[in-house]
Short mmCIF file of C-alpha atoms and ligand atoms in Angstrom, two decimals:
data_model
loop_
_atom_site.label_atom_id
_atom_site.label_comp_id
_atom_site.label_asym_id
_atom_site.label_seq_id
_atom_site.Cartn_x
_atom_site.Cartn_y
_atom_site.Cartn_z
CA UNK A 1 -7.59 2.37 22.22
CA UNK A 2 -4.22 2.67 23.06
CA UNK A 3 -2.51 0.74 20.01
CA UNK A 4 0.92 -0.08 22.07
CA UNK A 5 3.22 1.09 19.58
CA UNK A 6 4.21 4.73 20.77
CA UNK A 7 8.28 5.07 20.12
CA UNK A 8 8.33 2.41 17.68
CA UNK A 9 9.74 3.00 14.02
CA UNK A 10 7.86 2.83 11.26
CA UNK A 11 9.11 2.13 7.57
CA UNK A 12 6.23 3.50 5.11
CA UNK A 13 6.58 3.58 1.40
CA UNK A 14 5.18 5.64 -1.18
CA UNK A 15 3.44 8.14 1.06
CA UNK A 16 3.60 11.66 0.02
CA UNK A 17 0.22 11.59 -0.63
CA UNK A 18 -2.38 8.81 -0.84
CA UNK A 19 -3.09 5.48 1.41
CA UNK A 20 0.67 5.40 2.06
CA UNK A 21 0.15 8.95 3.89
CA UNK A 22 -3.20 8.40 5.43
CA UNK A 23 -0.98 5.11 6.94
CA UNK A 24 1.84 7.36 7.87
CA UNK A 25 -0.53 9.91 9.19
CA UNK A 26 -2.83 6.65 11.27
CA UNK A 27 0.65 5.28 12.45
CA UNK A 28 2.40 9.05 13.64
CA UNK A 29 -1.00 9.62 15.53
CA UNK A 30 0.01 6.86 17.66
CA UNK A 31 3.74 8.15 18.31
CA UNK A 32 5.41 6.15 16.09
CA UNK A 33 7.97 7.84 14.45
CA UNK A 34 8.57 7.71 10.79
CA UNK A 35 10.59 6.98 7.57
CA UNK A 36 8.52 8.65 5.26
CA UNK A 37 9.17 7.95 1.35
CA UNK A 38 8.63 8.63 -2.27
CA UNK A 39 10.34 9.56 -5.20
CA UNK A 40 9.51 13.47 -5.30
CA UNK A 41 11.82 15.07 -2.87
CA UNK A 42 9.82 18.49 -2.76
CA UNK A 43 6.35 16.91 -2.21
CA UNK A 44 7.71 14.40 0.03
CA UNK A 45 9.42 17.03 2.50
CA UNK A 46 6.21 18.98 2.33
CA UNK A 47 4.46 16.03 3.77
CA UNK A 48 6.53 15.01 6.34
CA UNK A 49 6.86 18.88 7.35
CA UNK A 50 2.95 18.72 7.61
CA UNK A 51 3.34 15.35 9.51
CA UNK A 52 5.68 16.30 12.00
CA UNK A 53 4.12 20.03 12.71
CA UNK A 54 0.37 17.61 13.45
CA UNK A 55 1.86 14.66 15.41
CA UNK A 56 5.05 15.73 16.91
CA UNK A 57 7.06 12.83 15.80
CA UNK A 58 10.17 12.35 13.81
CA UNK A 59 9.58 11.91 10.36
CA UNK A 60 12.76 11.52 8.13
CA UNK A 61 12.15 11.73 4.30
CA UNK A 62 13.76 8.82 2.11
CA UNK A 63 13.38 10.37 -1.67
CA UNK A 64 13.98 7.16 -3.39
CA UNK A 65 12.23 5.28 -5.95
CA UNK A 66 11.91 1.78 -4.50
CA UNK A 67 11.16 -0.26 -8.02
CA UNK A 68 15.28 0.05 -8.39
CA UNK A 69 17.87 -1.35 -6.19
CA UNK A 70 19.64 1.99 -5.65
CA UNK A 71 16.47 2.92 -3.93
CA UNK A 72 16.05 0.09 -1.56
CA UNK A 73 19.90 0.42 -1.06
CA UNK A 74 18.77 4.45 0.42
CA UNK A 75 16.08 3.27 2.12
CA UNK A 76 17.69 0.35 3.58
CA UNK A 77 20.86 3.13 4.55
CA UNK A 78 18.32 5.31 6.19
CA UNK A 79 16.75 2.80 8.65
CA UNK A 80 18.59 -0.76 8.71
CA UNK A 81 16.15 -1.93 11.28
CA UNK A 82 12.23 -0.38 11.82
CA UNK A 83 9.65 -2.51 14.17
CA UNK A 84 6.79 -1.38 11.15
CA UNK A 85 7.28 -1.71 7.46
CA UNK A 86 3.91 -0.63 5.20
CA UNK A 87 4.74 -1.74 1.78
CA UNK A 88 3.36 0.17 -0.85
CA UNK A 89 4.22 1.73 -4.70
CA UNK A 90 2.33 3.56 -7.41
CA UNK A 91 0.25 1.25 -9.50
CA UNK A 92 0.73 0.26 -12.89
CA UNK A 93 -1.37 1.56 -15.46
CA UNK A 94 -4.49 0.10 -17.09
CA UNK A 95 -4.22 -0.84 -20.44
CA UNK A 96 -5.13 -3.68 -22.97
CA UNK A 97 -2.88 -6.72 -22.43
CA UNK A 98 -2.10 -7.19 -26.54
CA UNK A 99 -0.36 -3.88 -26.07
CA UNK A 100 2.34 -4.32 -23.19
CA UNK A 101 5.52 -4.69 -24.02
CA UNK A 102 8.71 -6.20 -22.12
CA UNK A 103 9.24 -3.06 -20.60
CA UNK A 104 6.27 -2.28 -19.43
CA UNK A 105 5.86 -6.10 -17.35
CA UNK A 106 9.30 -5.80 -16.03
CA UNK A 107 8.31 -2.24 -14.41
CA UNK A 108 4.95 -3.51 -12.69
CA UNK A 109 7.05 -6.52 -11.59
CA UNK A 110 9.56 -4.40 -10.45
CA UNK A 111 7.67 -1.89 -8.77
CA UNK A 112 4.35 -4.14 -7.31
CA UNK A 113 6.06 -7.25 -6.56
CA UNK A 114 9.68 -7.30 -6.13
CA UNK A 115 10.05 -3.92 -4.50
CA UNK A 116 8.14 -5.62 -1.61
CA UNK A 117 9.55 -8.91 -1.26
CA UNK A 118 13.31 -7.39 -1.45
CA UNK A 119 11.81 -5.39 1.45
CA UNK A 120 10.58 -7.83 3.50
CA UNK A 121 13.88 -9.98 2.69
CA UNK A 122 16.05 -7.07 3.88
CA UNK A 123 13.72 -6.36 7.14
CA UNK A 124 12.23 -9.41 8.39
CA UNK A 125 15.28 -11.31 9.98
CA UNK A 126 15.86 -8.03 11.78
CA UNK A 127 12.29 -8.01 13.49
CA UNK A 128 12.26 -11.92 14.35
CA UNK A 129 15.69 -11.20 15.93
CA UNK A 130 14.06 -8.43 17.94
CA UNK A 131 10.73 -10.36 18.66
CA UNK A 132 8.21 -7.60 17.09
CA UNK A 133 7.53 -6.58 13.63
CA UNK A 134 4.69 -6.03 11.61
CA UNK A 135 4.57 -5.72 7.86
CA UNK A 136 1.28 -4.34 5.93
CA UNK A 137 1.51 -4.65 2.20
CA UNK A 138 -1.14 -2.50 0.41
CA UNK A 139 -1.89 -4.07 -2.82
CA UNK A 140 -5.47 -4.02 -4.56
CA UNK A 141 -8.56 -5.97 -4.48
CA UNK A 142 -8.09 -6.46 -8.18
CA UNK A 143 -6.32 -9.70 -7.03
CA UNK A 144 -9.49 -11.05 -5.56
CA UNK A 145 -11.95 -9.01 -7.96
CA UNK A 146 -10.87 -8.86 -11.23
CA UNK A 147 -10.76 -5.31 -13.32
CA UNK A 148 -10.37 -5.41 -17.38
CA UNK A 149 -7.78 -3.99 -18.20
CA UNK A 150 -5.97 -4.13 -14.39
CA UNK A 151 -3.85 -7.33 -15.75
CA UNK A 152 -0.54 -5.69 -14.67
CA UNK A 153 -1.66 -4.84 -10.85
CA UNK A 154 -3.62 -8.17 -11.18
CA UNK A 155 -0.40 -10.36 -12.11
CA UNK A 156 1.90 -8.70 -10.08
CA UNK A 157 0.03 -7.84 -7.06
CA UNK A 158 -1.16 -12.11 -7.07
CA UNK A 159 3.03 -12.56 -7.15
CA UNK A 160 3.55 -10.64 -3.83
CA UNK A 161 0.54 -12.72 -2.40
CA UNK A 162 1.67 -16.01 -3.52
CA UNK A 163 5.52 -14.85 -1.31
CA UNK A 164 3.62 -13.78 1.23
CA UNK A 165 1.62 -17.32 1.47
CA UNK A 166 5.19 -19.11 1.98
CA UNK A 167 6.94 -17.00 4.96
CA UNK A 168 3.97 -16.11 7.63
CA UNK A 169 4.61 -19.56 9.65
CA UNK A 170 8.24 -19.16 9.67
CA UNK A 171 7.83 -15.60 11.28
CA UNK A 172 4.87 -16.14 13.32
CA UNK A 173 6.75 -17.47 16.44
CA UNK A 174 8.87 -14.70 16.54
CA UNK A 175 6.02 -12.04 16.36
CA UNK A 176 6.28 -11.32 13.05
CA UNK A 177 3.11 -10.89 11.04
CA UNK A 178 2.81 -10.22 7.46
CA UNK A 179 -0.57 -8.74 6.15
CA UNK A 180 -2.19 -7.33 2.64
CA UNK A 181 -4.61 -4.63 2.72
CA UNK A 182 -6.65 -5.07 -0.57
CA UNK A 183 -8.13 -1.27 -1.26
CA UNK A 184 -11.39 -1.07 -3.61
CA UNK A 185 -11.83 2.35 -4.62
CA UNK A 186 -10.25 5.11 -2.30
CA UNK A 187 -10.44 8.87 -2.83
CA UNK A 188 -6.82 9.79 -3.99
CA UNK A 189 -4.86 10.84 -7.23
CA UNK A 190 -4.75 7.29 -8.45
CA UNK A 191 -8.56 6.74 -8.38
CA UNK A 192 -9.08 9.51 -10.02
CA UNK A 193 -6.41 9.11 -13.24
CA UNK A 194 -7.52 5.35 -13.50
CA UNK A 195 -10.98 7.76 -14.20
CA UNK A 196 -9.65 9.63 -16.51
CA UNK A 197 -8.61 6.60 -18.77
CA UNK A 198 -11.78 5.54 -18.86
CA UNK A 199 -13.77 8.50 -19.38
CA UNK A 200 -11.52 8.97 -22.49
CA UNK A 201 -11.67 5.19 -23.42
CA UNK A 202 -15.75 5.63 -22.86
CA UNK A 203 -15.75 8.81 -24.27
CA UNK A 204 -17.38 10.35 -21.63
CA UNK A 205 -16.98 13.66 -19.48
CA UNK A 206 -14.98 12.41 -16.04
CA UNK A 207 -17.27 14.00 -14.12
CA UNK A 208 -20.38 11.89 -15.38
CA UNK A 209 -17.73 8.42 -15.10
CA UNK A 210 -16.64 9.48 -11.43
CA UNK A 211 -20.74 9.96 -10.48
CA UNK A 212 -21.82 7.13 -12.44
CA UNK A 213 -18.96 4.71 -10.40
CA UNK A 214 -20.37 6.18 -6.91
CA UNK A 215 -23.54 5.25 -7.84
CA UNK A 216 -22.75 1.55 -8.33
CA UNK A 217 -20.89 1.01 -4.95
CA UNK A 218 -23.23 -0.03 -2.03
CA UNK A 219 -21.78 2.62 0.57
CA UNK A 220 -22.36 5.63 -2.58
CA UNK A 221 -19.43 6.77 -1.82
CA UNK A 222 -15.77 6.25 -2.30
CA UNK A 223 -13.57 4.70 0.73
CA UNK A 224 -11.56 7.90 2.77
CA UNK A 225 -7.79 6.90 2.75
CA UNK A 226 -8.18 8.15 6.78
CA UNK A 227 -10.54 4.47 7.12
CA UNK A 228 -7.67 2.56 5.19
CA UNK A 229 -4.63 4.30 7.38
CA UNK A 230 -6.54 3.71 10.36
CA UNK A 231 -6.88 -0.19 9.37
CA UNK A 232 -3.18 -0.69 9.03
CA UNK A 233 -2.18 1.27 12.08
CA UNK A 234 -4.26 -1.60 13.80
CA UNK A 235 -2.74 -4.28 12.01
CA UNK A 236 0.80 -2.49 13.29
CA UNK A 237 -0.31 -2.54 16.91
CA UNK A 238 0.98 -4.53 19.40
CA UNK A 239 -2.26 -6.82 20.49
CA UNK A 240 -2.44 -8.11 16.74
CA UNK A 241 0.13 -10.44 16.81
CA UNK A 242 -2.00 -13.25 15.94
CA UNK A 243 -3.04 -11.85 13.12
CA UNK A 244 -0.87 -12.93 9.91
CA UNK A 245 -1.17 -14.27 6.62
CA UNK A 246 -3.97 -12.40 5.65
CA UNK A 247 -5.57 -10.53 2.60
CA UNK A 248 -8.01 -8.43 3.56
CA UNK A 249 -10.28 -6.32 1.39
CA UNK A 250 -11.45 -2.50 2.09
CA UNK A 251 -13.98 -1.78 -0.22
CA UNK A 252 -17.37 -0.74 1.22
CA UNK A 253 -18.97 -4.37 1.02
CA UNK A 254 -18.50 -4.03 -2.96
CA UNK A 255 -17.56 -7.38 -3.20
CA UNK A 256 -19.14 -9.30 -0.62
CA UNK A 257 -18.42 -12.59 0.84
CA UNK A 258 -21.09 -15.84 1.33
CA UNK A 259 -19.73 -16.39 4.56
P1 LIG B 1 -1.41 7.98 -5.23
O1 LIG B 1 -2.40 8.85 -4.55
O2 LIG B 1 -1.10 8.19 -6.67
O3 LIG B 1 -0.04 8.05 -4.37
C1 LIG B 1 1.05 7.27 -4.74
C2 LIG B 1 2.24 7.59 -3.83
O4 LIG B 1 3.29 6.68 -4.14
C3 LIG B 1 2.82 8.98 -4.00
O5 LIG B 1 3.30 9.44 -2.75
C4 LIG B 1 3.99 8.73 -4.97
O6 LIG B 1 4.93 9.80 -4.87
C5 LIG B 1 4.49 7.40 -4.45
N1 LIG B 1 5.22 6.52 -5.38
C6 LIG B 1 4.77 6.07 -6.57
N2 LIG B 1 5.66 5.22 -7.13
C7 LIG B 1 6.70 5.12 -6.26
C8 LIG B 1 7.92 4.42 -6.27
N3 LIG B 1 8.27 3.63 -7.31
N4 LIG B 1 8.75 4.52 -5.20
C9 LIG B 1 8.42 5.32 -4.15
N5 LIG B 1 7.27 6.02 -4.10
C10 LIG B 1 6.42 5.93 -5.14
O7 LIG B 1 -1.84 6.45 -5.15
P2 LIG B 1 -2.85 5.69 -4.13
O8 LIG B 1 -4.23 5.77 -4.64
O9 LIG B 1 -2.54 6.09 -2.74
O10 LIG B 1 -2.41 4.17 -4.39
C11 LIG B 1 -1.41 3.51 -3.63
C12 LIG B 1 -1.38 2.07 -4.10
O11 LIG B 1 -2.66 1.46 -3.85
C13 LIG B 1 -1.13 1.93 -5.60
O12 LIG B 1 -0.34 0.80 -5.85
C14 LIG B 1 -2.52 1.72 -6.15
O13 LIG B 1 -2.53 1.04 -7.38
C15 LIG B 1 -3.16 0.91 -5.05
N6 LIG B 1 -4.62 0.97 -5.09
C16 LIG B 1 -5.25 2.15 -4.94
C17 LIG B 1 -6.65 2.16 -5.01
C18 LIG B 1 -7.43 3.43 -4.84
O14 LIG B 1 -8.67 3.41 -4.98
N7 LIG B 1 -6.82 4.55 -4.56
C19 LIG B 1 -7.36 0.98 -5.23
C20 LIG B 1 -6.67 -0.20 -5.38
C21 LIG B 1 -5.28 -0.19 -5.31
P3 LIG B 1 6.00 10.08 -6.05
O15 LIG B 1 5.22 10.13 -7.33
O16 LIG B 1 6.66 11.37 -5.67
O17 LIG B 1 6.93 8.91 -6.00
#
């Protein structure tokens, strides 16, 4: 299927590695160039090496870390006006809620909720003015499916959602559509730290936590970030424009729905 986006520009955060790079990777196989960012300049220039060497596209590296302004302001500097933006950060850790200090709320804040929507406020205009763009936020299904101990992702991840909610009719005539991709458990780094805490917590042996978590979901296996990447690069293409306003979960019918 020919996704009608070849030549387009595409924005995609925090994608050295993970479901921002299996996006980057769904989204270059379709010829659209990318802005490929994360804070660690060495792994991120090895990735968009590997990108560009597999797809043949541009891929420019944006080292910035997009929870502070200064970071936004590169980004922003590096490409004032994409057709694509994929939102996405590193998580904030688990933890028990008595513990977290100022500090640690104004970071997930920072980083899973107003990283985002200064995003979208700095692109969006841009796209309606140019009649195309598509913004994918990946965020977790934690907002629909509660975790213990996920209350910072929860909180802040709800926040971007509840923005989200108020701007999708006022960009939907000018063929802007604003999506969130809610991942359940996907094979990367992430899933398997968020392991480690609670094989520790548990005291248990990771391996026995990471089996034992496999065996509950109905698929038995963990989601491939390729399946998630592949997802957003259709949510980017040109024949879903009537698609908006949506949260969608990815989790291997983990949490299904009545209806
Ligand atoms: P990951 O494998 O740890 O990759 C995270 C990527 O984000 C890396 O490229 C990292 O590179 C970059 N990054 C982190 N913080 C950044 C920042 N402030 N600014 C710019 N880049 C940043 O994580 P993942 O599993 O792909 O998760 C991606 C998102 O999905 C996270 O928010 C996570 O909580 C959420 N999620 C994941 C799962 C899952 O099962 N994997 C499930 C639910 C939700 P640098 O460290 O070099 O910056």
């Amino acid at each position: 299927m020919d996704l009608g986006i070849s030549g387009h520009t595409a924005i995609v955060c925090a994608a050295s590695k993970g479901l921002g790079r299996a996006c980057a990777e769904a989204l270059a196989a379709e010829g659209v160039n990318i802005v490929l960012n994360a804070r660690s300049a060495e792994t991120l220039e090895k990735a968009a090496a590997e990108i560009t060497a597999q797809y043949r596209v541009t891929v420019t590296p944006v080292a910035a870390d997009l929870s502070a302004e200064s970071g936004r302001a590169a980004l922003l500097a590096a490409c004032p006006a994409p057709d694509i933006l994929v939102n996405n950060a590193g998580g904030p850790p688990p933890g028990d809620y008595r513990s977290w200090s100022a500090a640690d709320w104004e970071q997930a804040l920072n980083t899973n909720m107003r990283a985002p929507i200064a995003l979208i406020g700095a692109y969006a205009d841009g796209m309606a003015e140019r009649k195309f763009g598509r913004i994918v936020n990946i965020t977790s299904s934690v907002v629909r499916h509660p975790i213990d101990a996920q209350g910072l992702s929860a909180a802040a991840r709800s926040g971007l959602h509840g923005f989200v909610a108020t701007i999708v009719r006022g960009l939907a005539k000018n063929n802007v559509t604003v999506n969130n991709l809610l991942p359940g458990a996907f094979a990367t780094d992430r899933l398997l730290s968020n392991f480690a805490f609670r094989a520790k917590r548990e005291g248990q042996p990771v391996d026995d936590v990471v089996a034992a978590r496999k065996a509950e979901l109905p698929a038995g296996r963990f989601g491939d970030p390729a399946e998630l990447g592949r997802f957003c690069a259709y949510l980017c293409s040109a024949g879903a424009g009537y698609v908006s306003g949506q949260s969608i979960v990815l989790d291997g019918a983990a949490h299904p729905q009545a209806l």
